[in-house]
Each structure stands twice: as C-alpha cells, then as structure tokens.
Amino acid sequence: MILFWNMNSKKYLLVMMCVLLHGVLYAQQEKRFLKHHISILTEPAMEGRGYVHKGNEKAAKYVVKNMKNYGLLSVMPDSAYLQSYYFAVNTFPDEVFVSINKKVLATGADYIVDAGSSSINIERGRVKMINLNKVKDTTQWNTMKASFGGNHIYWLKGVDSFNKRMHTGMRHLAKELPAGCYIVPVHGKMTWTVATEQIPATIIYTEDTVMPHYPRRGNVRIHAAMLPQNKNRNENVIACVPGAVKDSFVVFTAHYDHLGRMGSNTYFPGASDNASGTAMLLYLANYFSNSPQHYTMVFIAFSGEEAGLLGSDYFVQHPLIPLDHIRFLTNIDIMGDATDGVTVVNATEFPKEFSLLQRLNSASGYLPQIKSRGKAANSDHYHFTEAGVPSFFIYSNGGKGYYHDVFDTGASLPFTNIEAAAKLFVAFAKALNKPY
Ligand SMILES: [Zn+2]
C-alpha cells in the first residue's frame, strides 16, 4: 500500500482495481486447478480408483505424472516415485444385476451389494420373507440358518433388533450367513466399502421403499472375483521439494484410492472422498515446487485407505523417509466444501500447532471455523500418530452428505471456501518452516 502513496487518486484507483482483479483471478485459478484434477480423477476411465481394470494404478500414474511435471523430485536413491505393496481384495468386475417381480433395481442407487459378497446366479428365485423378530435364541437361529440356501432370495426383516438382541453387528451377521442370496433392508443412507476377504453369502442392501409391495420372484446375477494378494499391486506415491535443510521434513498426505466398481455399469467416483484431497495435495505440491521452504516439503498420495488404511500402514512399516525426521504431517481427506470450515483431528494432541493454525486463520479470515477434535483412527494420519509422528488430519465441513455412494460426483461438490482452505494450508506449511 505504501508504494502508491504519492500517486494521484485516479492512478491509485486503477492500481487498486488491478490488485483486486488479480486477487479474484488468482482465486479462480486455484478453483480451476482443483476442479480440473477432481474431474479427471473421477472420470469413468479411472474406474472409481479401485481394483477393477487397475483403476488404482491408473490414478497412481496420474498423480506421478503431475508431480513430475511440477518438478518434484524423488526421495529414493533409484529416483522412483512409487512404493509398491500388495493385499487381497474382493471385486465386482462385470455382471451385477437384481430384478424383483420384473422390476430392475438400479445398482448403487436402489441397492448396494455387500462388498464381501460371493458370486450368485438365481433365475426366477422365490422371495421368502424371514422375520428375524421371531428368533429367540442361538439354537433357533442355528436351525433357521441351516435351512437357508438354494434358488431362494431371503428377505430378512428385523435385522437391526435381531443384531441388538444377539449382541452382534451387521459385519458379524454377514460372515455368519450360509451361501445364498439375502436382501437386507436399510433405513437411511447406503454406504459402500472395500472388503479384503469374501464371505459365503451374497447380500443386497436396499431400502424397503424400492421393493415391490408383494415381492414374489427375482433374478439375481452377481459375479464377484476375489483378487489374491499377489494379483493386486498397490502404489503409494511420494515426491519432494528439497529445502535448505535436506533431512527434516514437512509432510502433506492424501489418499487417492476409492471404492472402484460395482459391476460394469456402476462406479463410485469418490469426488469428495478423496479426489478433492488428492487435488489439494497436487495444488500444494505445485505451489511449493515454485516456492521451496527451509525444510524439505514431502507429498505422499496413499493407496489402500478405503481397504483399511493399508497404504499408510505399509509406509509406516517401511518408511521412505525417517519418521523421526518428520517435523509435522498434515493429512487431507475430504476437502470438497468448507461452508462450515474444517475439523482438525489430533488438535488436542498438538495444541501448539492447532493454535498456530487458528492464529493464521483468524489473521487472514480464511475459514469461518476451525473445529478441534481428539485422536481418531479414521484416516491415514493414524499410523503416523501411533508411531510418534506429530500430525493432523484435516477435513472440510459442508457439502451435500454424499459419502461412499454413487452420488459423490465432481458436479455435486459445492466447493465453498476451498480456495480459502488452500491458502490456509499454504500459510500453515510456511509457518511450520519457521520457528513458532
Ligand atoms: Zn472413504
């Protein structure tokens, strides 16, 4: 501002307008950058960044290509950017079809298949309603279970209260059911996941409302393919911007994997979870490659998060940078809409860094709110925290509530305050590179 003090007012106005315009354009640039990456990471060719048609490897290649383009370097002596590891996973590569009374149900929208399900092929199977409320004890349950199977579709009623009564949960019940086809009604949101083992049963979760009033017969054709561990390679991507101090690190992480496909016609785009965080990671990588810091900035894109934090677990077991040289690690998972600001997991564990983040935010008025949360094993920071690495997991609060479903698309992300979140991450990283 002091630069303009001797200008006449017209000139001053012009310069101020240019400054403001530059600010607006710059904000649009950030938004465009993030949206561009989210749209590519969520397109059908990425297969939901899962395990059908190697969507996970396609996404890894995309992240590496961009990291290299931005000029980031490898942290490994062989100049590689990838860390490979393996795990078994259940997949649905082609046919997933359900019709009841000739009404074809929409995969993903009307129903989801339990991620651990086995293959099944039922033509004109009778729908049998099973009232689990009638089951009083384990003996009765075991007798009933033994009768399941064959060319029937068992519509299980009263699952929630049954599980409560039997002191069990849906996961346990799913594993216990014998081979056969089951429909389990869910109330409210359907949330898909990734299974690393197969169960004998084939379970279809659906709302009661999508079932015909008197379900009599149905066709169910589901092909599940279990990929053994040695057939499912996964990659963590890692790259760095060397600082003046080469062996101390400020780290950002985000998982790029998602749930993949449920049949040939349905995939889970995972825009919010976590194409948005991956795009933010790329944004920060690009930013800091043009603006090296005192410490070495490291960027890790993990795989296998949705399968149970497997990529970050492997990395912590086989670290490519010494864990005790990480000054601070910030994990970003869900960063598509910050209408209500962000939440910081581990805020209570690292109060000094949390108050630094809050000071930076209130000084520049980036986000309306930064919420504090304690420890939680809910994303890739977790294994680092357990290994003694100071870390945050930051996620945004807002959006339309689409999570682990087919509706989590790029177009559904409101994107409110995301440029401000990007600026806050930059300011936080810079502050972590100075004494605080
Ligand atoms: Zn997730």
Short mmCIF file of C-alpha atoms and ligand atoms in Angstrom, two decimals:
data_model
loop_
_atom_site.label_atom_id
_atom_site.label_comp_id
_atom_site.label_asym_id
_atom_site.label_seq_id
_atom_site.Cartn_x
_atom_site.Cartn_y
_atom_site.Cartn_z
CA MET A 1 0.00 0.00 0.00
CA ILE A 2 2.82 2.38 0.84
CA LEU A 3 4.02 2.10 -2.77
CA PHE A 4 1.10 4.13 -4.00
CA TRP A 5 1.08 6.99 -1.51
CA ASN A 6 2.34 9.62 -3.99
CA MET A 7 0.07 8.67 -6.86
CA ASN A 8 -2.91 10.73 -7.84
CA SER A 9 -6.27 9.26 -6.94
CA LYS A 10 -7.16 8.07 -10.48
CA LYS A 11 -3.94 6.15 -10.80
CA TYR A 12 -4.39 4.78 -7.29
CA LEU A 13 -7.87 3.55 -8.15
CA LEU A 14 -6.58 1.87 -11.29
CA VAL A 15 -3.77 0.12 -9.44
CA MET A 16 -6.13 -0.98 -6.67
CA MET A 17 -8.55 -2.38 -9.26
CA CYS A 18 -5.69 -4.33 -10.84
CA VAL A 19 -4.69 -5.69 -7.43
CA LEU A 20 -8.27 -6.74 -6.68
CA LEU A 21 -8.75 -8.25 -10.13
CA HIS A 22 -5.52 -10.17 -9.74
CA GLY A 23 -6.81 -11.50 -6.42
CA VAL A 24 -10.08 -12.64 -7.98
CA LEU A 25 -8.35 -14.23 -10.98
CA TYR A 26 -5.86 -15.94 -8.71
CA ALA A 27 -8.70 -17.40 -6.60
CA GLN A 28 -10.36 -18.61 -9.81
CA GLN A 29 -7.07 -20.15 -10.87
CA GLU A 30 -6.95 -22.17 -7.64
CA LYS A 31 -10.52 -23.30 -8.10
CA ARG A 32 -9.89 -24.18 -11.74
CA PHE A 33 -6.75 -26.12 -10.79
CA LEU A 34 -8.54 -28.15 -8.12
CA LYS A 35 -11.67 -28.77 -10.21
CA HIS A 36 -9.58 -29.86 -13.18
CA HIS A 37 -7.85 -32.59 -11.18
CA ILE A 38 -11.07 -33.67 -9.46
CA SER A 39 -12.82 -34.03 -12.81
CA ILE A 40 -10.05 -36.25 -14.20
CA LEU A 41 -9.72 -38.36 -11.05
CA THR A 42 -13.48 -39.00 -11.03
CA GLU A 43 -14.00 -39.80 -14.71
CA PRO A 44 -15.15 -43.33 -15.70
CA ALA A 45 -11.69 -44.17 -17.09
CA MET A 46 -10.35 -44.05 -13.52
CA GLU A 47 -12.79 -46.88 -12.59
CA GLY A 48 -13.54 -45.31 -9.19
CA ARG A 49 -9.80 -45.63 -8.36
CA GLY A 50 -10.37 -49.17 -7.17
CA TYR A 51 -9.37 -52.69 -8.15
CA VAL A 52 -11.34 -53.42 -11.32
CA HIS A 53 -9.34 -52.77 -14.52
CA LYS A 54 -6.50 -51.49 -12.28
CA GLY A 55 -8.17 -48.14 -11.65
CA ASN A 56 -5.92 -47.72 -8.63
CA GLU A 57 -2.78 -47.96 -10.79
CA LYS A 58 -4.21 -45.52 -13.35
CA ALA A 59 -4.79 -42.98 -10.59
CA ALA A 60 -1.26 -43.52 -9.22
CA LYS A 61 0.20 -42.90 -12.69
CA TYR A 62 -1.80 -39.69 -12.98
CA VAL A 63 -0.52 -38.38 -9.64
CA VAL A 64 3.10 -39.26 -10.53
CA LYS A 65 2.82 -37.62 -13.96
CA ASN A 66 1.68 -34.37 -12.37
CA MET A 67 4.23 -34.43 -9.55
CA LYS A 68 6.97 -34.87 -12.18
CA ASN A 69 5.53 -32.08 -14.35
CA TYR A 70 5.60 -29.73 -11.38
CA GLY A 71 9.29 -30.52 -10.97
CA LEU A 72 9.09 -32.51 -7.74
CA LEU A 73 11.92 -34.93 -7.05
CA SER A 74 12.05 -38.50 -5.84
CA VAL A 75 13.06 -39.21 -2.24
CA MET A 76 14.52 -42.57 -3.23
CA PRO A 77 18.04 -43.39 -4.41
CA ASP A 78 16.66 -45.08 -7.55
CA SER A 79 14.66 -41.92 -8.46
CA ALA A 80 11.37 -43.81 -8.17
CA TYR A 81 8.13 -42.13 -7.11
CA LEU A 82 6.23 -45.29 -6.23
CA GLN A 83 6.24 -47.65 -3.29
CA SER A 84 4.54 -50.97 -4.17
CA TYR A 85 2.82 -53.38 -1.81
CA TYR A 86 0.07 -55.98 -2.10
CA PHE A 87 -3.21 -57.02 -0.49
CA ALA A 88 -6.13 -59.30 -1.35
CA VAL A 89 -9.43 -57.69 -2.31
CA ASN A 90 -12.93 -58.72 -3.41
CA THR A 91 -14.13 -57.16 -6.69
CA PHE A 92 -17.22 -56.96 -8.92
CA PRO A 93 -15.77 -56.63 -12.40
CA ASP A 94 -18.74 -57.36 -14.65
CA GLU A 95 -22.27 -58.60 -14.01
CA VAL A 96 -24.23 -57.14 -11.09
CA PHE A 97 -27.95 -57.43 -11.73
CA VAL A 98 -31.02 -57.54 -9.48
CA SER A 99 -34.68 -57.58 -10.51
CA ILE A 100 -37.72 -58.30 -8.34
CA ASN A 101 -41.11 -59.04 -9.93
CA LYS A 102 -39.51 -57.93 -13.22
CA LYS A 103 -38.64 -54.51 -11.73
CA VAL A 104 -34.96 -53.94 -12.43
CA LEU A 105 -33.28 -52.26 -9.46
CA ALA A 106 -30.69 -49.54 -10.14
CA THR A 107 -27.25 -50.66 -8.97
CA GLY A 108 -25.75 -48.21 -6.50
CA ALA A 109 -28.87 -46.04 -6.29
CA ASP A 110 -31.57 -48.64 -5.33
CA TYR A 111 -29.25 -51.17 -3.75
CA ILE A 112 -25.65 -51.97 -2.98
CA VAL A 113 -24.02 -55.38 -2.77
CA ASP A 114 -22.17 -56.23 0.43
CA ALA A 115 -18.52 -55.67 -0.51
CA GLY A 116 -17.54 -59.14 0.72
CA SER A 117 -20.28 -60.98 -1.21
CA SER A 118 -19.72 -64.16 -3.22
CA SER A 119 -20.97 -64.77 -6.76
CA ILE A 120 -24.53 -65.97 -7.23
CA ASN A 121 -26.86 -66.76 -10.11
CA ILE A 122 -30.58 -67.03 -9.32
CA GLU A 123 -33.19 -67.16 -12.06
CA ARG A 124 -36.82 -66.72 -11.02
CA GLY A 125 -35.98 -67.40 -7.40
CA ARG A 126 -38.78 -67.23 -4.85
CA VAL A 127 -38.57 -64.29 -2.45
CA LYS A 128 -39.02 -65.63 1.07
CA MET A 129 -39.69 -63.19 3.85
CA ILE A 130 -37.81 -64.10 7.04
CA ASN A 131 -38.94 -62.40 10.21
CA LEU A 132 -35.90 -62.33 12.47
CA ASN A 133 -38.03 -60.93 15.30
CA LYS A 134 -39.30 -64.48 15.78
CA VAL A 135 -35.81 -65.76 16.55
CA LYS A 136 -35.50 -66.03 20.33
CA ASP A 137 -32.10 -67.67 20.85
CA THR A 138 -28.97 -69.08 19.21
CA THR A 139 -30.36 -72.61 18.91
CA GLN A 140 -33.38 -71.35 16.99
CA TRP A 141 -31.14 -69.15 14.85
CA ASN A 142 -28.81 -72.05 14.01
CA THR A 143 -31.76 -74.20 12.91
CA MET A 144 -33.14 -71.39 10.78
CA LYS A 145 -29.74 -70.66 9.22
CA ALA A 146 -29.29 -74.30 8.24
CA SER A 147 -32.45 -74.07 6.11
CA PHE A 148 -31.15 -71.13 4.01
CA GLY A 149 -29.77 -71.53 0.51
CA GLY A 150 -30.82 -72.90 -2.84
CA ASN A 151 -32.67 -70.93 -5.51
CA HIS A 152 -34.35 -68.60 -2.99
CA ILE A 153 -34.00 -64.93 -2.16
CA TYR A 154 -34.27 -64.38 1.58
CA TRP A 155 -35.69 -61.03 2.54
CA LEU A 156 -34.51 -60.54 6.11
CA LYS A 157 -36.77 -58.40 8.27
CA GLY A 158 -35.90 -57.07 11.72
CA VAL A 159 -32.12 -57.28 11.25
CA ASP A 160 -31.34 -54.29 13.49
CA SER A 161 -33.27 -55.53 16.51
CA PHE A 162 -32.02 -59.08 15.89
CA ASN A 163 -28.41 -57.87 16.00
CA LYS A 164 -29.12 -55.96 19.20
CA ARG A 165 -30.77 -58.96 20.82
CA MET A 166 -27.98 -61.30 19.78
CA HIS A 167 -25.27 -58.75 20.75
CA THR A 168 -23.83 -58.75 17.27
CA GLY A 169 -23.42 -56.40 14.32
CA MET A 170 -24.11 -56.48 10.58
CA ARG A 171 -20.48 -57.42 9.75
CA HIS A 172 -20.66 -60.43 12.02
CA LEU A 173 -24.09 -61.47 10.73
CA ALA A 174 -22.86 -61.13 7.11
CA LYS A 175 -19.99 -63.52 7.81
CA GLU A 176 -22.26 -65.99 9.55
CA LEU A 177 -24.88 -66.36 6.82
CA PRO A 178 -24.52 -69.51 4.71
CA ALA A 179 -24.09 -69.33 0.92
CA GLY A 180 -27.28 -67.92 -0.58
CA CYS A 181 -28.96 -64.68 -1.56
CA TYR A 182 -30.21 -62.23 1.08
CA ILE A 183 -31.91 -58.88 0.91
CA VAL A 184 -31.31 -56.71 3.96
CA PRO A 185 -33.39 -53.53 4.28
CA VAL A 186 -31.51 -50.41 5.33
CA HIS A 187 -33.06 -47.26 6.64
CA GLY A 188 -31.36 -44.08 5.52
CA LYS A 189 -28.06 -43.82 3.75
CA MET A 190 -26.41 -46.75 1.97
CA THR A 191 -22.64 -46.68 2.35
CA TRP A 192 -20.36 -48.94 0.33
CA THR A 193 -16.90 -50.09 1.33
CA VAL A 194 -13.99 -52.35 0.28
CA ALA A 195 -13.63 -55.93 1.53
CA THR A 196 -10.31 -57.75 1.73
CA GLU A 197 -12.00 -61.13 2.18
CA GLN A 198 -15.02 -62.90 0.74
CA ILE A 199 -18.00 -64.17 2.75
CA PRO A 200 -20.06 -67.23 1.71
CA ALA A 201 -23.30 -65.20 1.31
CA THR A 202 -24.44 -62.69 -1.31
CA ILE A 203 -26.10 -59.76 0.46
CA ILE A 204 -28.07 -56.97 -1.15
CA TYR A 205 -28.80 -53.88 0.93
CA THR A 206 -31.82 -51.90 -0.12
CA GLU A 207 -34.48 -49.56 1.19
CA ASP A 208 -37.88 -51.19 1.74
CA THR A 209 -39.35 -48.47 -0.48
CA VAL A 210 -37.64 -49.73 -3.65
CA MET A 211 -39.02 -53.25 -3.18
CA PRO A 212 -42.34 -54.05 -4.88
CA HIS A 213 -45.27 -54.38 -2.44
CA TYR A 214 -45.54 -58.13 -2.84
CA PRO A 215 -42.14 -59.38 -3.91
CA ARG A 216 -42.65 -62.85 -5.34
CA ARG A 217 -39.82 -63.77 -7.65
CA GLY A 218 -36.49 -62.26 -8.60
CA ASN A 219 -33.39 -62.62 -10.74
CA VAL A 220 -30.02 -62.01 -9.13
CA ARG A 221 -26.81 -62.34 -11.11
CA ILE A 222 -23.71 -61.17 -9.32
CA HIS A 223 -20.17 -62.01 -10.27
CA ALA A 224 -17.63 -61.47 -7.51
CA ALA A 225 -13.92 -62.04 -8.16
CA MET A 226 -11.52 -62.33 -5.29
CA LEU A 227 -8.12 -60.91 -6.29
CA PRO A 228 -5.45 -62.76 -4.36
CA GLN A 229 -2.76 -60.69 -2.68
CA ASN A 230 -0.11 -61.31 -5.37
CA LYS A 231 -2.52 -60.15 -8.12
CA ASN A 232 -3.35 -56.82 -6.56
CA ARG A 233 -0.41 -54.42 -6.60
CA ASN A 234 -0.94 -51.06 -4.95
CA GLU A 235 1.24 -47.98 -5.04
CA ASN A 236 1.94 -45.16 -2.65
CA VAL A 237 3.20 -42.08 -4.47
CA ILE A 238 5.90 -39.96 -2.83
CA ALA A 239 7.77 -36.87 -4.06
CA CYS A 240 9.54 -33.89 -2.54
CA VAL A 241 10.72 -30.31 -2.91
CA PRO A 242 14.13 -30.18 -1.23
CA GLY A 243 14.61 -27.36 1.25
CA ALA A 244 17.74 -25.71 2.65
CA VAL A 245 17.63 -28.44 5.30
CA LYS A 246 17.55 -31.73 3.41
CA ASP A 247 16.89 -34.19 6.22
CA SER A 248 13.96 -32.58 8.04
CA PHE A 249 10.51 -32.83 6.54
CA VAL A 250 7.19 -31.03 6.49
CA VAL A 251 4.75 -33.55 5.01
CA PHE A 252 1.34 -33.43 3.34
CA THR A 253 -0.61 -36.62 2.61
CA ALA A 254 -3.91 -37.57 0.95
CA HIS A 255 -5.27 -40.92 -0.21
CA TYR A 256 -6.15 -41.17 -3.89
CA ASP A 257 -7.84 -44.60 -3.86
CA HIS A 258 -11.60 -45.08 -3.61
CA LEU A 259 -14.09 -47.96 -3.82
CA GLY A 260 -13.87 -48.83 -7.50
CA ARG A 261 -16.63 -50.57 -9.46
CA MET A 262 -19.78 -52.46 -8.54
CA GLY A 263 -20.34 -54.16 -11.88
CA SER A 264 -19.57 -52.98 -15.38
CA ASN A 265 -22.12 -50.13 -15.35
CA THR A 266 -21.61 -48.62 -11.91
CA TYR A 267 -18.58 -46.99 -10.35
CA PHE A 268 -18.02 -44.82 -7.29
CA PRO A 269 -16.45 -41.51 -8.35
CA GLY A 270 -15.28 -40.51 -4.86
CA ALA A 271 -15.05 -36.80 -5.67
CA SER A 272 -15.23 -35.63 -2.09
CA ASP A 273 -13.52 -38.78 -0.78
CA ASN A 274 -10.82 -38.23 -1.79
CA ALA A 275 -10.29 -36.80 -5.27
CA SER A 276 -10.73 -33.45 -3.50
CA GLY A 277 -7.86 -34.10 -1.07
CA THR A 278 -5.67 -35.51 -3.86
CA ALA A 279 -6.29 -32.35 -5.92
CA MET A 280 -5.35 -30.24 -2.88
CA LEU A 281 -2.18 -32.32 -2.46
CA LEU A 282 -1.29 -31.64 -6.11
CA TYR A 283 -2.04 -27.96 -5.61
CA LEU A 284 0.31 -27.77 -2.64
CA ALA A 285 2.99 -29.79 -4.46
CA ASN A 286 2.82 -27.38 -7.39
CA TYR A 287 2.81 -24.33 -5.11
CA PHE A 288 5.84 -25.38 -3.09
CA SER A 289 7.83 -26.56 -6.08
CA ASN A 290 7.75 -22.88 -7.10
CA SER A 291 8.40 -21.78 -3.55
CA PRO A 292 10.91 -24.08 -1.77
CA GLN A 293 10.99 -23.80 2.00
CA HIS A 294 13.55 -24.09 4.79
CA TYR A 295 12.77 -27.78 5.32
CA THR A 296 12.17 -30.38 2.64
CA MET A 297 8.49 -30.49 1.68
CA VAL A 298 7.23 -34.04 1.11
CA PHE A 299 3.97 -35.05 -0.60
CA ILE A 300 2.57 -38.57 -0.26
CA ALA A 301 -0.53 -39.87 -2.05
CA PHE A 302 -1.62 -43.10 -0.38
CA SER A 303 -3.49 -46.06 -1.79
CA GLY A 304 -5.45 -48.71 0.13
CA GLU A 305 -7.06 -46.23 2.55
CA GLU A 306 -10.59 -47.45 1.91
CA ALA A 307 -9.47 -51.04 2.42
CA GLY A 308 -8.43 -50.18 6.00
CA LEU A 309 -5.61 -47.57 5.94
CA LEU A 310 -3.40 -50.21 4.28
CA GLY A 311 -1.14 -47.86 2.26
CA SER A 312 -0.21 -45.61 5.16
CA ASP A 313 0.19 -48.67 7.40
CA TYR A 314 2.67 -50.15 4.90
CA PHE A 315 4.51 -46.84 4.61
CA VAL A 316 4.91 -46.52 8.38
CA GLN A 317 6.22 -50.11 8.48
CA HIS A 318 8.56 -49.38 5.54
CA PRO A 319 9.23 -45.63 5.70
CA LEU A 320 10.98 -44.00 2.74
CA ILE A 321 11.97 -41.02 4.88
CA PRO A 322 12.99 -41.39 8.54
CA LEU A 323 9.80 -40.98 10.57
CA ASP A 324 11.61 -39.21 13.41
CA HIS A 325 12.75 -36.52 10.95
CA ILE A 326 9.17 -35.53 10.13
CA ARG A 327 8.61 -32.19 11.83
CA PHE A 328 4.89 -32.25 11.09
CA LEU A 329 2.48 -34.19 8.89
CA THR A 330 -0.89 -32.93 7.63
CA ASN A 331 -3.28 -35.46 6.13
CA ILE A 332 -6.12 -34.17 3.93
CA ASP A 333 -9.13 -36.43 3.39
CA ILE A 334 -12.41 -34.85 2.15
CA MET A 335 -11.82 -31.29 1.01
CA GLY A 336 -14.69 -30.54 -1.36
CA ASP A 337 -16.73 -27.99 0.56
CA ALA A 338 -15.77 -25.90 3.58
CA THR A 339 -19.01 -23.96 4.05
CA ASP A 340 -18.66 -24.60 7.80
CA GLY A 341 -14.87 -24.55 7.84
CA VAL A 342 -12.71 -27.54 8.72
CA THR A 343 -12.18 -30.02 11.55
CA VAL A 344 -8.74 -30.93 12.85
CA VAL A 345 -8.30 -34.45 14.21
CA ASN A 346 -5.42 -34.57 16.76
CA ALA A 347 -5.94 -30.87 17.61
CA THR A 348 -5.93 -31.82 21.29
CA GLU A 349 -2.72 -33.84 20.85
CA PHE A 350 -0.77 -30.96 19.27
CA PRO A 351 -2.16 -27.78 20.84
CA LYS A 352 0.80 -25.64 19.76
CA GLU A 353 0.25 -26.39 16.06
CA PHE A 354 -3.51 -26.10 16.49
CA SER A 355 -3.24 -22.61 17.96
CA LEU A 356 -0.80 -21.70 15.16
CA LEU A 357 -3.40 -22.81 12.61
CA GLN A 358 -6.12 -20.83 14.37
CA ARG A 359 -3.95 -17.70 14.58
CA LEU A 360 -3.19 -17.89 10.85
CA ASN A 361 -6.85 -18.37 10.09
CA SER A 362 -8.15 -15.51 12.19
CA ALA A 363 -5.37 -13.15 11.00
CA SER A 364 -6.46 -13.58 7.37
CA GLY A 365 -10.09 -14.60 7.83
CA TYR A 366 -9.78 -17.66 5.59
CA LEU A 367 -12.41 -20.01 7.04
CA PRO A 368 -15.48 -19.37 9.22
CA GLN A 369 -14.50 -22.05 11.73
CA ILE A 370 -11.75 -24.50 12.69
CA LYS A 371 -13.10 -27.24 14.93
CA SER A 372 -10.93 -29.19 17.32
CA ARG A 373 -11.16 -32.95 17.66
CA GLY A 374 -9.16 -35.56 19.56
CA LYS A 375 -7.43 -38.68 18.30
CA ALA A 376 -9.31 -40.82 15.77
CA ALA A 377 -8.33 -43.83 13.66
CA ASN A 378 -10.29 -42.54 10.70
CA SER A 379 -7.68 -41.74 8.05
CA ASP A 380 -4.02 -42.07 7.02
CA HIS A 381 -2.56 -39.87 9.76
CA TYR A 382 -3.43 -42.60 12.27
CA HIS A 383 -0.46 -44.97 11.90
CA PHE A 384 1.91 -41.98 11.85
CA THR A 385 0.43 -40.64 15.09
CA GLU A 386 0.80 -44.07 16.68
CA ALA A 387 4.44 -44.16 15.52
CA GLY A 388 5.09 -40.84 17.27
CA VAL A 389 4.93 -38.53 14.25
CA PRO A 390 3.25 -35.19 15.10
CA SER A 391 0.29 -34.99 12.76
CA PHE A 392 -3.10 -33.55 11.94
CA PHE A 393 -5.91 -34.91 9.85
CA ILE A 394 -7.91 -32.03 8.40
CA TYR A 395 -11.28 -32.46 6.67
CA SER A 396 -13.80 -29.93 5.44
CA ASN A 397 -17.33 -29.47 6.80
CA GLY A 398 -20.06 -28.88 4.25
CA GLY A 399 -21.35 -30.48 1.10
CA LYS A 400 -24.46 -32.49 0.45
CA GLY A 401 -23.65 -35.51 2.58
CA TYR A 402 -22.75 -37.84 -0.28
CA TYR A 403 -20.28 -40.33 1.11
CA HIS A 404 -19.20 -43.73 -0.21
CA ASP A 405 -22.08 -43.70 -2.67
CA VAL A 406 -22.57 -43.21 -6.41
CA PHE A 407 -23.71 -39.61 -5.86
CA ASP A 408 -20.29 -38.37 -4.69
CA THR A 409 -19.55 -36.79 -8.08
CA GLY A 410 -17.43 -33.77 -9.01
CA ALA A 411 -20.54 -31.90 -10.12
CA SER A 412 -22.12 -32.37 -6.68
CA LEU A 413 -19.31 -30.56 -4.83
CA PRO A 414 -20.32 -27.03 -3.83
CA PHE A 415 -16.64 -26.05 -3.40
CA THR A 416 -17.43 -23.21 -0.99
CA ASN A 417 -14.33 -21.76 0.75
CA ILE A 418 -11.99 -24.29 -0.83
CA GLU A 419 -9.65 -21.60 -2.21
CA ALA A 420 -9.50 -20.20 1.32
CA ALA A 421 -8.64 -23.68 2.65
CA ALA A 422 -5.84 -23.91 0.05
CA LYS A 423 -4.46 -20.58 1.26
CA LEU A 424 -4.65 -21.73 4.87
CA PHE A 425 -2.69 -24.91 4.06
CA VAL A 426 -0.02 -22.82 2.34
CA ALA A 427 0.21 -20.39 5.27
CA PHE A 428 0.35 -23.29 7.74
CA ALA A 429 3.14 -25.05 5.83
CA LYS A 430 5.15 -21.81 5.62
CA ALA A 431 4.72 -21.20 9.35
CA LEU A 432 5.84 -24.79 10.11
CA ASN A 433 9.06 -23.95 8.27
CA LYS A 434 9.86 -21.12 10.70
CA PRO A 435 10.20 -21.08 14.49
CA TYR A 436 6.71 -20.94 16.01
ZN ZN B 1 -13.50 -43.04 2.31
#
